[in-house]
Tab-separated table of C-alpha atoms in Angstrom:
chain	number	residue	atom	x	y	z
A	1	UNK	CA	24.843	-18.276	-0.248
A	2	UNK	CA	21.340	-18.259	-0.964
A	3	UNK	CA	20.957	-22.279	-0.981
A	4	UNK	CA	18.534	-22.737	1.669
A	5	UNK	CA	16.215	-19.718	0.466
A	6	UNK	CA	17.323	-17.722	4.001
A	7	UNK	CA	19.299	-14.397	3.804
A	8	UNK	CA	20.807	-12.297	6.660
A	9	UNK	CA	22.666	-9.164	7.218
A	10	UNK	CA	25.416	-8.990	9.590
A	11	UNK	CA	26.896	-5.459	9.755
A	12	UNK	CA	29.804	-4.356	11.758
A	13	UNK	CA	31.211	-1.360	13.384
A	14	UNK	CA	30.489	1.492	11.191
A	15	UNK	CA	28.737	0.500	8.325
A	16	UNK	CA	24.765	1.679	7.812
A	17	UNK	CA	22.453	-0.265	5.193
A	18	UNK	CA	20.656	2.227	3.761
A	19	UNK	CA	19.301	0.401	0.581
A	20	UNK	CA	18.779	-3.008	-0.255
A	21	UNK	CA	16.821	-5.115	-3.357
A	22	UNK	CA	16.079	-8.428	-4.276
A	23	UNK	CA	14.179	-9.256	-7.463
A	24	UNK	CA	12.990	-12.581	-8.705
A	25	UNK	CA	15.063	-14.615	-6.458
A	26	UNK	CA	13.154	-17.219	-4.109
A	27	UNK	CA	13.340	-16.720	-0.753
A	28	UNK	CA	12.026	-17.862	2.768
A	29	UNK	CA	13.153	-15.839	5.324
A	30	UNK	CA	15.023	-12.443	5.103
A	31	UNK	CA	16.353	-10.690	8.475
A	32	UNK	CA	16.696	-7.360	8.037
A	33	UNK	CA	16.843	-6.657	11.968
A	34	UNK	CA	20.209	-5.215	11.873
A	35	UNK	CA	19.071	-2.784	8.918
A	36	UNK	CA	18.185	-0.146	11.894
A	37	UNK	CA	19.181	2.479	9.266
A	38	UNK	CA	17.537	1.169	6.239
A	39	UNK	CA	15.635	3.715	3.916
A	40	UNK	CA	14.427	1.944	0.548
A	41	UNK	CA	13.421	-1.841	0.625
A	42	UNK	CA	12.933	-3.770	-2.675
A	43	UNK	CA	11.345	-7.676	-2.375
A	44	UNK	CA	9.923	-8.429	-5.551
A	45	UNK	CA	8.900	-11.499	-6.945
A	46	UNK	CA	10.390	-13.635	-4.107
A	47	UNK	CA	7.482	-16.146	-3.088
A	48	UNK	CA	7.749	-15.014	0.400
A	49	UNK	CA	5.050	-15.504	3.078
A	50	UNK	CA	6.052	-13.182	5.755
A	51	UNK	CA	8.541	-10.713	6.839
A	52	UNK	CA	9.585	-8.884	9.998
A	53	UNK	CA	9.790	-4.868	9.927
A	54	UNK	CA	9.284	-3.940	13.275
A	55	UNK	CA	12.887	-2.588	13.753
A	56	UNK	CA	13.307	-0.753	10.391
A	57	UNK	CA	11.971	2.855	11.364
A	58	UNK	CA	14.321	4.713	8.941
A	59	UNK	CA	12.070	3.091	6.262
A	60	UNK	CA	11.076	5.834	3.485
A	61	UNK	CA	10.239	3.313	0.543
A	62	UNK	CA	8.792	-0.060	0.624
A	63	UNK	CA	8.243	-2.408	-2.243
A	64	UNK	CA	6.972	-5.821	-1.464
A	65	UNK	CA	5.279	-6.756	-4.969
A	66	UNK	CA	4.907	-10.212	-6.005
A	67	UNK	CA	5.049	-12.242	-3.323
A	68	UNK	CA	2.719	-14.867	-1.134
A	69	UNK	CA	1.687	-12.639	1.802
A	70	UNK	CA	-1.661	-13.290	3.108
A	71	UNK	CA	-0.764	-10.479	5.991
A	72	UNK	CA	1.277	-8.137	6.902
A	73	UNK	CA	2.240	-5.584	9.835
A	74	UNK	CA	4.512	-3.173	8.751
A	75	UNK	CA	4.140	-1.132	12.006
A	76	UNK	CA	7.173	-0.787	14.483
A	77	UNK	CA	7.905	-2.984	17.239
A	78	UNK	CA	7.384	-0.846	19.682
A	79	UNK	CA	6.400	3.238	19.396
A	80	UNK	CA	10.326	4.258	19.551
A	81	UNK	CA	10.185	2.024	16.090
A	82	UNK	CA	7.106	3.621	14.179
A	83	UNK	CA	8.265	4.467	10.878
A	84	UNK	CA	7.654	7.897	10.788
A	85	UNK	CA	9.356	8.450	7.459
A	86	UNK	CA	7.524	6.128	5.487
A	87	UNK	CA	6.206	8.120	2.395
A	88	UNK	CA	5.670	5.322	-0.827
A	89	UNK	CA	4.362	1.841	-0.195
A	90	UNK	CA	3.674	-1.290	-3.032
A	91	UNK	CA	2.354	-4.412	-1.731
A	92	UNK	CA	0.576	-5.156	-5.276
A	93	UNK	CA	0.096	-8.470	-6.563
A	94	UNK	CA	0.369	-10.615	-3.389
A	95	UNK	CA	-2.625	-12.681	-1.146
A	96	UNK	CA	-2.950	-10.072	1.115
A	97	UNK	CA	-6.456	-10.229	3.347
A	98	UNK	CA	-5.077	-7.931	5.862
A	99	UNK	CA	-2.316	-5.310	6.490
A	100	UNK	CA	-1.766	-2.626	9.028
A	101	UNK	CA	0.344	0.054	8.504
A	102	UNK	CA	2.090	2.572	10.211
A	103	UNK	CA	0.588	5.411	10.248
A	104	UNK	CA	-1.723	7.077	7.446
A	105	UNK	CA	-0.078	10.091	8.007
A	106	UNK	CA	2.891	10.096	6.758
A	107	UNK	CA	2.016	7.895	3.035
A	108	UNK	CA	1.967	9.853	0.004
A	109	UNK	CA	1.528	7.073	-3.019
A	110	UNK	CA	-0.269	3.235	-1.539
A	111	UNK	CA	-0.464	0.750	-3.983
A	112	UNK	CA	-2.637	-2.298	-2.770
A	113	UNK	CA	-3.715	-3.830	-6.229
A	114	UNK	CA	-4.264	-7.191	-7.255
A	115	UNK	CA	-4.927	-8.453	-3.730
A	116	UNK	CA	-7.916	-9.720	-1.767
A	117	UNK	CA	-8.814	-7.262	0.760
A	118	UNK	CA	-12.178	-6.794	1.798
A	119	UNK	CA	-11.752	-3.848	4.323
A	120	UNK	CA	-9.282	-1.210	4.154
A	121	UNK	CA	-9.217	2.543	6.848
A	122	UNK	CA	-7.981	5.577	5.024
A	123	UNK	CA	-8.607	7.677	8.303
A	124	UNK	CA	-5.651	10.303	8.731
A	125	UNK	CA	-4.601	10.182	4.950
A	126	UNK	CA	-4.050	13.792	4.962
A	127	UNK	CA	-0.815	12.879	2.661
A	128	UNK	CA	-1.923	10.580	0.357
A	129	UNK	CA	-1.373	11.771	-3.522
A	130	UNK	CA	-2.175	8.478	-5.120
A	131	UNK	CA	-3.790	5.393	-4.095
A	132	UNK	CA	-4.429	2.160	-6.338
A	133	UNK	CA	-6.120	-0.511	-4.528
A	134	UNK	CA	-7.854	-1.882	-8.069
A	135	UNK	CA	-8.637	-5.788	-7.985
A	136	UNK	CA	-9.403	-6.544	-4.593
A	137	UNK	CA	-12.950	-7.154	-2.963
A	138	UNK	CA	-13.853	-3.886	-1.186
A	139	UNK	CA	-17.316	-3.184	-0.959
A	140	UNK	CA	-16.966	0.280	0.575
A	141	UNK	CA	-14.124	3.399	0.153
A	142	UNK	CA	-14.049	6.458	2.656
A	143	UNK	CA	-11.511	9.145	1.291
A	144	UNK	CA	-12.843	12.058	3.148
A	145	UNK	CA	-9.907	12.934	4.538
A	146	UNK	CA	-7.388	12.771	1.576
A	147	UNK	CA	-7.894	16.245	0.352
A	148	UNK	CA	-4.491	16.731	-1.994
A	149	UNK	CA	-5.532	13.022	-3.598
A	150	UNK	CA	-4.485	13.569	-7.712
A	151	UNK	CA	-4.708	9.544	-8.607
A	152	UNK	CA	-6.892	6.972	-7.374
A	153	UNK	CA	-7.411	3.558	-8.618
A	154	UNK	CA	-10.374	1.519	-7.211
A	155	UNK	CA	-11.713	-0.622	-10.281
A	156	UNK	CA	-12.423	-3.832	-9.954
A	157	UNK	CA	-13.905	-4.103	-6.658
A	158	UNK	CA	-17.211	-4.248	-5.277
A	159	UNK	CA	-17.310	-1.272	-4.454
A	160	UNK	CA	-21.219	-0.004	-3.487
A	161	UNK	CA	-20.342	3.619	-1.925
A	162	UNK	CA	-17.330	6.065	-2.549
A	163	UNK	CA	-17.010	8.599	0.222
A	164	UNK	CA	-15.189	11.566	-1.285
A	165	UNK	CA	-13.569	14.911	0.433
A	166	UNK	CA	-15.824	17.965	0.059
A	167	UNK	CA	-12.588	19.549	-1.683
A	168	UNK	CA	-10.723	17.448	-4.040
A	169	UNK	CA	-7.485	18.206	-6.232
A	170	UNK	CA	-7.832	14.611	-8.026
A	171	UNK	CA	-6.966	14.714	-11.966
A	172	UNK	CA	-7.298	10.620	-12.593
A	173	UNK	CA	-10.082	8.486	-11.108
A	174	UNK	CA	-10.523	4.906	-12.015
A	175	UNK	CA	-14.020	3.476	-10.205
A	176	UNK	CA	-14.882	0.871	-13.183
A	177	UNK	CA	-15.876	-2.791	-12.794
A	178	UNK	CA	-17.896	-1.880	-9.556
A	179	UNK	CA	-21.039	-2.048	-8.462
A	180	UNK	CA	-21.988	1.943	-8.251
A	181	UNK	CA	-25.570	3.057	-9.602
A	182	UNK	CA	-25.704	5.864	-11.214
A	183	UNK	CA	-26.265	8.317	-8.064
A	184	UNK	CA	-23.438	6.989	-5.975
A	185	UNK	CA	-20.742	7.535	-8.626
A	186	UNK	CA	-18.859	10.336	-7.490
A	187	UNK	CA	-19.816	13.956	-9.537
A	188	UNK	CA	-16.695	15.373	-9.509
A	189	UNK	CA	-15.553	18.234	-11.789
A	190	UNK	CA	-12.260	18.891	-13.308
A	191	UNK	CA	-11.148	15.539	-13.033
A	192	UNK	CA	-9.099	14.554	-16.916
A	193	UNK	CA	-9.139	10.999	-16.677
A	194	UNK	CA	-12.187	9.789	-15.583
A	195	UNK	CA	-13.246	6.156	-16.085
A	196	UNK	CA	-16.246	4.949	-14.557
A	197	UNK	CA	-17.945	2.418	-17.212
A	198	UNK	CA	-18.514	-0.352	-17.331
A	199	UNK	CA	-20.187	-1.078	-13.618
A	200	UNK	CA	-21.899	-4.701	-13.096
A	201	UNK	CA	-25.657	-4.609	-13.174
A	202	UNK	CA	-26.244	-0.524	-12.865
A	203	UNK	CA	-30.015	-0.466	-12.339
């Protein structure tokens, strides 16, 4: 019964969640506290504001899209809890000003479009294959240590300086809608897709 917006989980004895989606359905609260076993998480389109994961370390895909979060933790509750497993992450098209994750490490694809963040740490993103944080307001990207990056989407920023990895293995690179001059747009060979026009006022 969904009639107040509020959804929990009550398993017994045996059973393990392992999966679990909702897609255009309003919601306010969700507890997925329980879900100690849970590996794929699918919230889309449910206008809610905030959500507790600091118990779900089995997590392996998370995809929050659609929503009204301003912020989000998605780290554990404690270290025992830190979801070591976590590998693809969508939190496009919400409010978000803020999130902390888990732990850079272990991401392979980040999607952070159509948000507002201002400030976001790649540190430790040894992983990461593609990232899309296009329509936000970040002024400044540091990817120097995302060496097996193949797709990155950073349009539609602000974005003044792009910090790249001496070595690079990326094959699409959106940076348009920016504010890069021509000498801090990344020269980077071999890359098929490249789109890096138009940029607002290139002097």
């Amino acid at each position: 019964d969904n009639s107040n917006g509020t959804i929990s989980l009550y398993l017994t004895g045996d059973d393990q969640l392992t999966a679990f989606s909702i897609n255009g359905t309003a919601l306010t609260d969700i507890n997925l506290s329980a879900a100690k076993q849970l590996k794929q998480l699918y919230l889309n389109d449910t206008r809610m504001k905030s959500i507790d994961l600091g118990w779900n370390r089995a997590l392996e895909v998370l995809e929050l899209t659609g929503n009204d979060f301003d912020s989000l933790n998605i780290r554990g509750a404690n270290d025992a809890f830190q979801k070591n497993l976590l590998q693809d992450i969508n939190l496009s098209n919400n409010q978000l000003n803020k999130v902390t994750l888990n732990d850079n490490y272990t991401i392979h694809h980040l999607n952070l479009s159509h948000n507002q963040l201002t400030e976001l740490s790649f540190k430790d993103g040894d992983m990461m294959e593609s990232i899309n944080v296009a329509d936000n307001q970040l002024e400044r990207i540091e990817l120097s240590y995302c060496t097996i990056l193949k797709k990155l989407d950073i349009s539609n920023n602000r974005i003044v300086s792009i910090v790249m990895p001496e070595e690079h293995q990326l094959q699409s690179l959106h940076c348009e809608n920016n504010a890069l001059s021509f000498t801090s747009l990344p020269q980077l060979e071999g890359v098929a897709d490249y789109v890096y026009a138009p940029q607002s006022q290139v002097t």
